[in-house]
Amino acid sequence: MEIPNSCLGFLPKKNNMLLLRTDHNHPDFKALVETLNQELSVRDGEDHAFYNQFNGIESLGHVVLAYEGDVAVGCGAFKFFEVGTVELKRMYTPPIGRKKGTATLVLKELEAWAKELGNKRCVLETGKNLPEAVALYSKSGYRRIPNYEPYLTTDNSICFQKTLN
C-alpha cells in the first residue's frame, strides 16, 4: 500500500484492522466520501442538497481511516467547532466493513485524537433516516442535544454530544 504524504501515521492494529490518521487529501477518504454522498443522496431524498452544503471535506484536517489489508473499510473526521469542542463529520462504513466494529473503532480513535489535542467534547449531527448511526452514537455514550446551527429548523436532524473523559 502506498502511503501518501498527507498521512500522519498508522496506529497499532485493533480488531485485525489498521487505523490511519490522515487528512482530507487522502485518496481513500475521498473515495469513501464519494460513496457516502451517493448513499445519502438516496436516503436524504429532497433534503440532500441542504445537508450536502455542510459536508465539504476541505476543512477536515483530522481524518481516521480503517483498513482490512489494503482496503479502506471505514472513515470519519472532525473539525474544530468551538473552543474545546470538535464536530464529528463524514462517518461512513461501506457494506464490506459493516458488522465488524469498524465504525466503533473509527469513532473511538477520533475521540482519542480530539482529546489528545485538548478538546473536552464532541458534537455531531445525523439524520432520523440513519438509524444505524443513531444506534452507534447512543451505544457509544453520546446523548441527544437540541439541534445546533445550521440544523436548528431541520426536522430530520438529530444532534448529539459526548464529554470526552
mmCIF file with all atom_site columns, C-alpha atoms in Angstrom:
data_model
loop_
_atom_site.group_PDB
_atom_site.id
_atom_site.type_symbol
_atom_site.label_atom_id
_atom_site.label_alt_id
_atom_site.label_comp_id
_atom_site.label_asym_id
_atom_site.label_entity_id
_atom_site.label_seq_id
_atom_site.pdbx_PDB_ins_code
_atom_site.Cartn_x
_atom_site.Cartn_y
_atom_site.Cartn_z
_atom_site.occupancy
_atom_site.B_iso_or_equiv
_atom_site.pdbx_formal_charge
_atom_site.auth_seq_id
_atom_site.auth_comp_id
_atom_site.auth_asym_id
_atom_site.auth_atom_id
_atom_site.pdbx_PDB_model_num
ATOM 1   C CA . MET A 1 1   ? 0.000   0.000  0.000  1.00 0.00 ? 1   MET A CA 1
ATOM 2   C CA . GLU A 1 2   ? 1.407   3.383  -0.989 1.00 0.00 ? 2   GLU A CA 1
ATOM 3   C CA . ILE A 1 3   ? 1.256   5.931  1.826  1.00 0.00 ? 3   ILE A CA 1
ATOM 4   C CA . PRO A 1 4   ? 0.504   9.494  0.660  1.00 0.00 ? 4   PRO A CA 1
ATOM 5   C CA . ASN A 1 5   ? 2.437   12.453 2.053  1.00 0.00 ? 5   ASN A CA 1
ATOM 6   C CA . SER A 1 6   ? -0.655  13.627 3.942  1.00 0.00 ? 6   SER A CA 1
ATOM 7   C CA . CYS A 1 7   ? -0.551  10.638 6.305  1.00 0.00 ? 7   CYS A CA 1
ATOM 8   C CA . LEU A 1 8   ? 0.207   11.235 9.944  1.00 0.00 ? 8   LEU A CA 1
ATOM 9   C CA . GLY A 1 9   ? 0.809   7.590  10.642 1.00 0.00 ? 9   GLY A CA 1
ATOM 10  C CA . PHE A 1 10  ? -0.601  4.150  11.102 1.00 0.00 ? 10  PHE A CA 1
ATOM 11  C CA . LEU A 1 11  ? -1.614  3.055  14.558 1.00 0.00 ? 11  LEU A CA 1
ATOM 12  C CA . PRO A 1 12  ? -1.317  -0.451 16.047 1.00 0.00 ? 12  PRO A CA 1
ATOM 13  C CA . LYS A 1 13  ? -3.839  -2.952 14.709 1.00 0.00 ? 13  LYS A CA 1
ATOM 14  C CA . LYS A 1 14  ? -7.169  -3.148 16.510 1.00 0.00 ? 14  LYS A CA 1
ATOM 15  C CA . ASN A 1 15  ? -9.617  -5.999 15.880 1.00 0.00 ? 15  ASN A CA 1
ATOM 16  C CA . ASN A 1 16  ? -7.496  -7.031 12.895 1.00 0.00 ? 16  ASN A CA 1
ATOM 17  C CA . MET A 1 17  ? -7.892  -3.563 11.397 1.00 0.00 ? 17  MET A CA 1
ATOM 18  C CA . LEU A 1 18  ? -5.266  -0.963 10.776 1.00 0.00 ? 18  LEU A CA 1
ATOM 19  C CA . LEU A 1 19  ? -6.191  2.624  11.604 1.00 0.00 ? 19  LEU A CA 1
ATOM 20  C CA . LEU A 1 20  ? -4.600  5.578  9.868  1.00 0.00 ? 20  LEU A CA 1
ATOM 21  C CA . ARG A 1 21  ? -4.623  9.195  10.981 1.00 0.00 ? 21  ARG A CA 1
ATOM 22  C CA . THR A 1 22  ? -4.518  11.467 7.968  1.00 0.00 ? 22  THR A CA 1
ATOM 23  C CA . ASP A 1 23  ? -6.359  14.450 6.470  1.00 0.00 ? 23  ASP A CA 1
ATOM 24  C CA . HIS A 1 24  ? -8.946  15.256 3.810  1.00 0.00 ? 24  HIS A CA 1
ATOM 25  C CA . ASN A 1 25  ? -6.426  14.873 0.967  1.00 0.00 ? 25  ASN A CA 1
ATOM 26  C CA . HIS A 1 26  ? -6.088  11.106 1.338  1.00 0.00 ? 26  HIS A CA 1
ATOM 27  C CA . PRO A 1 27  ? -7.454  9.383  -1.808 1.00 0.00 ? 27  PRO A CA 1
ATOM 28  C CA . ASP A 1 28  ? -9.130  6.582  0.172  1.00 0.00 ? 28  ASP A CA 1
ATOM 29  C CA . PHE A 1 29  ? -11.006 9.140  2.274  1.00 0.00 ? 29  PHE A CA 1
ATOM 30  C CA . LYS A 1 30  ? -12.132 10.971 -0.858 1.00 0.00 ? 30  LYS A CA 1
ATOM 31  C CA . ALA A 1 31  ? -13.360 7.702  -2.386 1.00 0.00 ? 31  ALA A CA 1
ATOM 32  C CA . LEU A 1 32  ? -15.287 6.693  0.742  1.00 0.00 ? 32  LEU A CA 1
ATOM 33  C CA . VAL A 1 33  ? -16.879 10.149 0.993  1.00 0.00 ? 33  VAL A CA 1
ATOM 34  C CA . GLU A 1 34  ? -17.970 9.925  -2.633 1.00 0.00 ? 34  GLU A CA 1
ATOM 35  C CA . THR A 1 35  ? -19.690 6.604  -1.884 1.00 0.00 ? 35  THR A CA 1
ATOM 36  C CA . LEU A 1 36  ? -21.193 8.086  1.294  1.00 0.00 ? 36  LEU A CA 1
ATOM 37  C CA . ASN A 1 37  ? -22.591 11.026 -0.673 1.00 0.00 ? 37  ASN A CA 1
ATOM 38  C CA . GLN A 1 38  ? -24.195 8.669  -3.191 1.00 0.00 ? 38  GLN A CA 1
ATOM 39  C CA . GLU A 1 39  ? -25.829 6.679  -0.396 1.00 0.00 ? 39  GLU A CA 1
ATOM 40  C CA . LEU A 1 40  ? -27.015 9.825  1.395  1.00 0.00 ? 40  LEU A CA 1
ATOM 41  C CA . SER A 1 41  ? -28.494 11.274 -1.779 1.00 0.00 ? 41  SER A CA 1
ATOM 42  C CA . VAL A 1 42  ? -30.885 8.307  -1.787 1.00 0.00 ? 42  VAL A CA 1
ATOM 43  C CA . ARG A 1 43  ? -31.572 8.255  1.959  1.00 0.00 ? 43  ARG A CA 1
ATOM 44  C CA . ASP A 1 44  ? -31.952 12.034 2.315  1.00 0.00 ? 44  ASP A CA 1
ATOM 45  C CA . GLY A 1 45  ? -34.054 12.439 -0.813 1.00 0.00 ? 45  GLY A CA 1
ATOM 46  C CA . GLU A 1 46  ? -35.152 16.046 -1.298 1.00 0.00 ? 46  GLU A CA 1
ATOM 47  C CA . ASP A 1 47  ? -33.174 17.169 1.778  1.00 0.00 ? 47  ASP A CA 1
ATOM 48  C CA . HIS A 1 48  ? -29.822 16.050 0.340  1.00 0.00 ? 48  HIS A CA 1
ATOM 49  C CA . ALA A 1 49  ? -28.880 19.406 -1.195 1.00 0.00 ? 49  ALA A CA 1
ATOM 50  C CA . PHE A 1 50  ? -29.457 21.158 2.147  1.00 0.00 ? 50  PHE A CA 1
ATOM 51  C CA . TYR A 1 51  ? -27.247 18.729 4.081  1.00 0.00 ? 51  TYR A CA 1
ATOM 52  C CA . ASN A 1 52  ? -24.616 18.422 1.377  1.00 0.00 ? 52  ASN A CA 1
ATOM 53  C CA . GLN A 1 53  ? -23.709 22.122 1.630  1.00 0.00 ? 53  GLN A CA 1
ATOM 54  C CA . PHE A 1 54  ? -22.355 21.490 5.143  1.00 0.00 ? 54  PHE A CA 1
ATOM 55  C CA . ASN A 1 55  ? -20.387 18.374 4.243  1.00 0.00 ? 55  ASN A CA 1
ATOM 56  C CA . GLY A 1 56  ? -17.403 19.653 2.287  1.00 0.00 ? 56  GLY A CA 1
ATOM 57  C CA . ILE A 1 57  ? -14.187 17.955 3.267  1.00 0.00 ? 57  ILE A CA 1
ATOM 58  C CA . GLU A 1 58  ? -11.720 20.814 2.756  1.00 0.00 ? 58  GLU A CA 1
ATOM 59  C CA . SER A 1 59  ? -11.822 21.864 6.435  1.00 0.00 ? 59  SER A CA 1
ATOM 60  C CA . LEU A 1 60  ? -11.254 18.323 7.711  1.00 0.00 ? 60  LEU A CA 1
ATOM 61  C CA . GLY A 1 61  ? -7.639  18.176 8.823  1.00 0.00 ? 61  GLY A CA 1
ATOM 62  C CA . HIS A 1 62  ? -8.255  15.225 11.129 1.00 0.00 ? 62  HIS A CA 1
ATOM 63  C CA . VAL A 1 63  ? -9.365  12.039 9.359  1.00 0.00 ? 63  VAL A CA 1
ATOM 64  C CA . VAL A 1 64  ? -9.250  8.425  10.525 1.00 0.00 ? 64  VAL A CA 1
ATOM 65  C CA . LEU A 1 65  ? -9.345  5.584  8.012  1.00 0.00 ? 65  LEU A CA 1
ATOM 66  C CA . ALA A 1 66  ? -9.817  1.908  8.891  1.00 0.00 ? 66  ALA A CA 1
ATOM 67  C CA . TYR A 1 67  ? -8.214  -0.775 6.733  1.00 0.00 ? 67  TYR A CA 1
ATOM 68  C CA . GLU A 1 68  ? -8.589  -4.510 6.335  1.00 0.00 ? 68  GLU A CA 1
ATOM 69  C CA . GLY A 1 69  ? -5.480  -5.385 4.387  1.00 0.00 ? 69  GLY A CA 1
ATOM 70  C CA . ASP A 1 70  ? -5.188  -2.778 1.627  1.00 0.00 ? 70  ASP A CA 1
ATOM 71  C CA . VAL A 1 71  ? -8.919  -1.993 1.570  1.00 0.00 ? 71  VAL A CA 1
ATOM 72  C CA . ALA A 1 72  ? -10.340 1.083  3.296  1.00 0.00 ? 72  ALA A CA 1
ATOM 73  C CA . VAL A 1 73  ? -13.408 -0.156 5.187  1.00 0.00 ? 73  VAL A CA 1
ATOM 74  C CA . GLY A 1 74  ? -14.374 2.924  7.184  1.00 0.00 ? 74  GLY A CA 1
ATOM 75  C CA . CYS A 1 75  ? -13.722 6.576  7.804  1.00 0.00 ? 75  CYS A CA 1
ATOM 76  C CA . GLY A 1 76  ? -14.567 9.520  9.993  1.00 0.00 ? 76  GLY A CA 1
ATOM 77  C CA . ALA A 1 77  ? -13.268 13.005 10.613 1.00 0.00 ? 77  ALA A CA 1
ATOM 78  C CA . PHE A 1 78  ? -13.590 16.007 12.844 1.00 0.00 ? 78  PHE A CA 1
ATOM 79  C CA . LYS A 1 79  ? -13.256 19.740 12.611 1.00 0.00 ? 79  LYS A CA 1
ATOM 80  C CA . PHE A 1 80  ? -12.973 22.313 15.335 1.00 0.00 ? 80  PHE A CA 1
ATOM 81  C CA . PHE A 1 81  ? -16.413 23.564 16.354 1.00 0.00 ? 81  PHE A CA 1
ATOM 82  C CA . GLU A 1 82  ? -15.753 25.946 19.241 1.00 0.00 ? 82  GLU A CA 1
ATOM 83  C CA . VAL A 1 83  ? -13.093 26.191 21.922 1.00 0.00 ? 83  VAL A CA 1
ATOM 84  C CA . GLY A 1 84  ? -12.691 22.741 23.458 1.00 0.00 ? 84  GLY A CA 1
ATOM 85  C CA . THR A 1 85  ? -15.196 21.090 21.113 1.00 0.00 ? 85  THR A CA 1
ATOM 86  C CA . VAL A 1 86  ? -14.909 19.227 17.823 1.00 0.00 ? 86  VAL A CA 1
ATOM 87  C CA . GLU A 1 87  ? -17.669 18.287 15.408 1.00 0.00 ? 87  GLU A CA 1
ATOM 88  C CA . LEU A 1 88  ? -17.583 14.766 14.003 1.00 0.00 ? 88  LEU A CA 1
ATOM 89  C CA . LYS A 1 89  ? -18.136 14.581 10.262 1.00 0.00 ? 89  LYS A CA 1
ATOM 90  C CA . ARG A 1 90  ? -18.187 12.086 7.394  1.00 0.00 ? 90  ARG A CA 1
ATOM 91  C CA . MET A 1 91  ? -18.511 8.903  9.441  1.00 0.00 ? 91  MET A CA 1
ATOM 92  C CA . TYR A 1 92  ? -19.017 6.065  6.983  1.00 0.00 ? 92  TYR A CA 1
ATOM 93  C CA . THR A 1 93  ? -18.597 2.328  6.698  1.00 0.00 ? 93  THR A CA 1
ATOM 94  C CA . PRO A 1 94  ? -19.297 0.758  3.300  1.00 0.00 ? 94  PRO A CA 1
ATOM 95  C CA . PRO A 1 95  ? -21.032 -2.643 3.221  1.00 0.00 ? 95  PRO A CA 1
ATOM 96  C CA . ILE A 1 96  ? -17.695 -4.515 3.159  1.00 0.00 ? 96  ILE A CA 1
ATOM 97  C CA . GLY A 1 97  ? -16.777 -3.080 6.575  1.00 0.00 ? 97  GLY A CA 1
ATOM 98  C CA . ARG A 1 98  ? -20.110 -3.374 8.331  1.00 0.00 ? 98  ARG A CA 1
ATOM 99  C CA . LYS A 1 99  ? -20.953 -5.685 11.245 1.00 0.00 ? 99  LYS A CA 1
ATOM 100 C CA . LYS A 1 100 ? -17.267 -5.852 12.242 1.00 0.00 ? 100 LYS A CA 1
ATOM 101 C CA . GLY A 1 101 ? -16.996 -2.994 14.739 1.00 0.00 ? 101 GLY A CA 1
ATOM 102 C CA . THR A 1 102 ? -15.398 -0.716 12.154 1.00 0.00 ? 102 THR A CA 1
ATOM 103 C CA . ALA A 1 103 ? -17.456 2.378  12.948 1.00 0.00 ? 103 ALA A CA 1
ATOM 104 C CA . THR A 1 104 ? -16.876 1.965  16.683 1.00 0.00 ? 104 THR A CA 1
ATOM 105 C CA . LEU A 1 105 ? -13.108 1.706  16.156 1.00 0.00 ? 105 LEU A CA 1
ATOM 106 C CA . VAL A 1 106 ? -13.056 4.818  13.962 1.00 0.00 ? 106 VAL A CA 1
ATOM 107 C CA . LEU A 1 107 ? -15.243 6.727  16.424 1.00 0.00 ? 107 LEU A CA 1
ATOM 108 C CA . LYS A 1 108 ? -13.057 5.812  19.412 1.00 0.00 ? 108 LYS A CA 1
ATOM 109 C CA . GLU A 1 109 ? -9.923  6.843  17.527 1.00 0.00 ? 109 GLU A CA 1
ATOM 110 C CA . LEU A 1 110 ? -11.449 10.196 16.568 1.00 0.00 ? 110 LEU A CA 1
ATOM 111 C CA . GLU A 1 111 ? -12.382 10.779 20.211 1.00 0.00 ? 111 GLU A CA 1
ATOM 112 C CA . ALA A 1 112 ? -8.877  9.866  21.384 1.00 0.00 ? 112 ALA A CA 1
ATOM 113 C CA . TRP A 1 113 ? -7.293  12.204 18.830 1.00 0.00 ? 113 TRP A CA 1
ATOM 114 C CA . ALA A 1 114 ? -9.627  15.057 19.736 1.00 0.00 ? 114 ALA A CA 1
ATOM 115 C CA . LYS A 1 115 ? -8.793  14.574 23.416 1.00 0.00 ? 115 LYS A CA 1
ATOM 116 C CA . GLU A 1 116 ? -5.055  14.490 22.688 1.00 0.00 ? 116 GLU A CA 1
ATOM 117 C CA . LEU A 1 117 ? -5.487  17.919 21.095 1.00 0.00 ? 117 LEU A CA 1
ATOM 118 C CA . GLY A 1 118 ? -7.051  19.277 24.296 1.00 0.00 ? 118 GLY A CA 1
ATOM 119 C CA . ASN A 1 119 ? -10.724 19.036 23.410 1.00 0.00 ? 119 ASN A CA 1
ATOM 120 C CA . LYS A 1 120 ? -13.304 18.182 26.049 1.00 0.00 ? 120 LYS A CA 1
ATOM 121 C CA . ARG A 1 121 ? -16.380 17.470 23.943 1.00 0.00 ? 121 ARG A CA 1
ATOM 122 C CA . CYS A 1 122 ? -17.583 16.065 20.617 1.00 0.00 ? 122 CYS A CA 1
ATOM 123 C CA . VAL A 1 123 ? -20.787 17.114 18.885 1.00 0.00 ? 123 VAL A CA 1
ATOM 124 C CA . LEU A 1 124 ? -22.373 15.751 15.743 1.00 0.00 ? 124 LEU A CA 1
ATOM 125 C CA . GLU A 1 125 ? -25.444 15.826 13.573 1.00 0.00 ? 125 GLU A CA 1
ATOM 126 C CA . THR A 1 126 ? -27.037 12.813 11.969 1.00 0.00 ? 126 THR A CA 1
ATOM 127 C CA . GLY A 1 127 ? -30.423 12.113 10.451 1.00 0.00 ? 127 GLY A CA 1
ATOM 128 C CA . LYS A 1 128 ? -33.542 10.301 11.544 1.00 0.00 ? 128 LYS A CA 1
ATOM 129 C CA . ASN A 1 129 ? -33.230 8.266  8.339  1.00 0.00 ? 129 ASN A CA 1
ATOM 130 C CA . LEU A 1 130 ? -29.895 6.844  9.551  1.00 0.00 ? 130 LEU A CA 1
ATOM 131 C CA . PRO A 1 131 ? -30.950 4.509  12.376 1.00 0.00 ? 131 PRO A CA 1
ATOM 132 C CA . GLU A 1 132 ? -27.594 2.697  12.279 1.00 0.00 ? 132 GLU A CA 1
ATOM 133 C CA . ALA A 1 133 ? -25.800 5.968  13.047 1.00 0.00 ? 133 ALA A CA 1
ATOM 134 C CA . VAL A 1 134 ? -28.244 6.873  15.821 1.00 0.00 ? 134 VAL A CA 1
ATOM 135 C CA . ALA A 1 135 ? -27.673 3.435  17.381 1.00 0.00 ? 135 ALA A CA 1
ATOM 136 C CA . LEU A 1 136 ? -23.878 3.749  17.109 1.00 0.00 ? 136 LEU A CA 1
ATOM 137 C CA . TYR A 1 137 ? -23.774 7.118  18.831 1.00 0.00 ? 137 TYR A CA 1
ATOM 138 C CA . SER A 1 138 ? -26.273 6.121  21.500 1.00 0.00 ? 138 SER A CA 1
ATOM 139 C CA . LYS A 1 139 ? -24.356 2.956  22.434 1.00 0.00 ? 139 LYS A CA 1
ATOM 140 C CA . SER A 1 140 ? -21.084 4.947  22.396 1.00 0.00 ? 140 SER A CA 1
ATOM 141 C CA . GLY A 1 141 ? -22.179 7.317  25.155 1.00 0.00 ? 141 GLY A CA 1
ATOM 142 C CA . TYR A 1 142 ? -23.492 10.219 23.093 1.00 0.00 ? 142 TYR A CA 1
ATOM 143 C CA . ARG A 1 143 ? -26.601 11.948 24.346 1.00 0.00 ? 143 ARG A CA 1
ATOM 144 C CA . ARG A 1 144 ? -29.097 13.831 22.297 1.00 0.00 ? 144 ARG A CA 1
ATOM 145 C CA . ILE A 1 145 ? -28.974 17.627 22.492 1.00 0.00 ? 145 ILE A CA 1
ATOM 146 C CA . PRO A 1 146 ? -31.043 20.396 20.924 1.00 0.00 ? 146 PRO A CA 1
ATOM 147 C CA . ASN A 1 147 ? -30.144 20.917 17.289 1.00 0.00 ? 147 ASN A CA 1
ATOM 148 C CA . TYR A 1 148 ? -27.390 23.464 16.736 1.00 0.00 ? 148 TYR A CA 1
ATOM 149 C CA . GLU A 1 149 ? -26.724 25.771 13.782 1.00 0.00 ? 149 GLU A CA 1
ATOM 150 C CA . PRO A 1 150 ? -27.252 25.173 10.907 1.00 0.00 ? 150 PRO A CA 1
ATOM 151 C CA . TYR A 1 151 ? -29.686 22.379 11.813 1.00 0.00 ? 151 TYR A CA 1
ATOM 152 C CA . LEU A 1 152 ? -31.981 24.345 14.144 1.00 0.00 ? 152 LEU A CA 1
ATOM 153 C CA . THR A 1 153 ? -35.050 24.141 11.927 1.00 0.00 ? 153 THR A CA 1
ATOM 154 C CA . THR A 1 154 ? -34.484 20.786 10.226 1.00 0.00 ? 154 THR A CA 1
ATOM 155 C CA . ASP A 1 155 ? -36.949 18.152 11.376 1.00 0.00 ? 155 ASP A CA 1
ATOM 156 C CA . ASN A 1 156 ? -34.811 15.301 10.062 1.00 0.00 ? 156 ASN A CA 1
ATOM 157 C CA . SER A 1 157 ? -31.687 16.227 12.056 1.00 0.00 ? 157 SER A CA 1
ATOM 158 C CA . ILE A 1 158 ? -30.673 14.710 15.368 1.00 0.00 ? 158 ILE A CA 1
ATOM 159 C CA . CYS A 1 159 ? -27.747 16.273 17.238 1.00 0.00 ? 159 CYS A CA 1
ATOM 160 C CA . PHE A 1 160 ? -25.634 14.533 19.864 1.00 0.00 ? 160 PHE A CA 1
ATOM 161 C CA . GLN A 1 161 ? -22.773 15.348 22.187 1.00 0.00 ? 161 GLN A CA 1
ATOM 162 C CA . LYS A 1 162 ? -20.315 13.465 24.342 1.00 0.00 ? 162 LYS A CA 1
ATOM 163 C CA . THR A 1 163 ? -17.963 14.687 27.026 1.00 0.00 ? 163 THR A CA 1
ATOM 164 C CA . LEU A 1 164 ? -14.510 13.203 26.490 1.00 0.00 ? 164 LEU A CA 1
ATOM 165 C CA . ASN A 1 165 ? -13.214 11.551 29.672 1.00 0.00 ? 165 ASN A CA 1
#
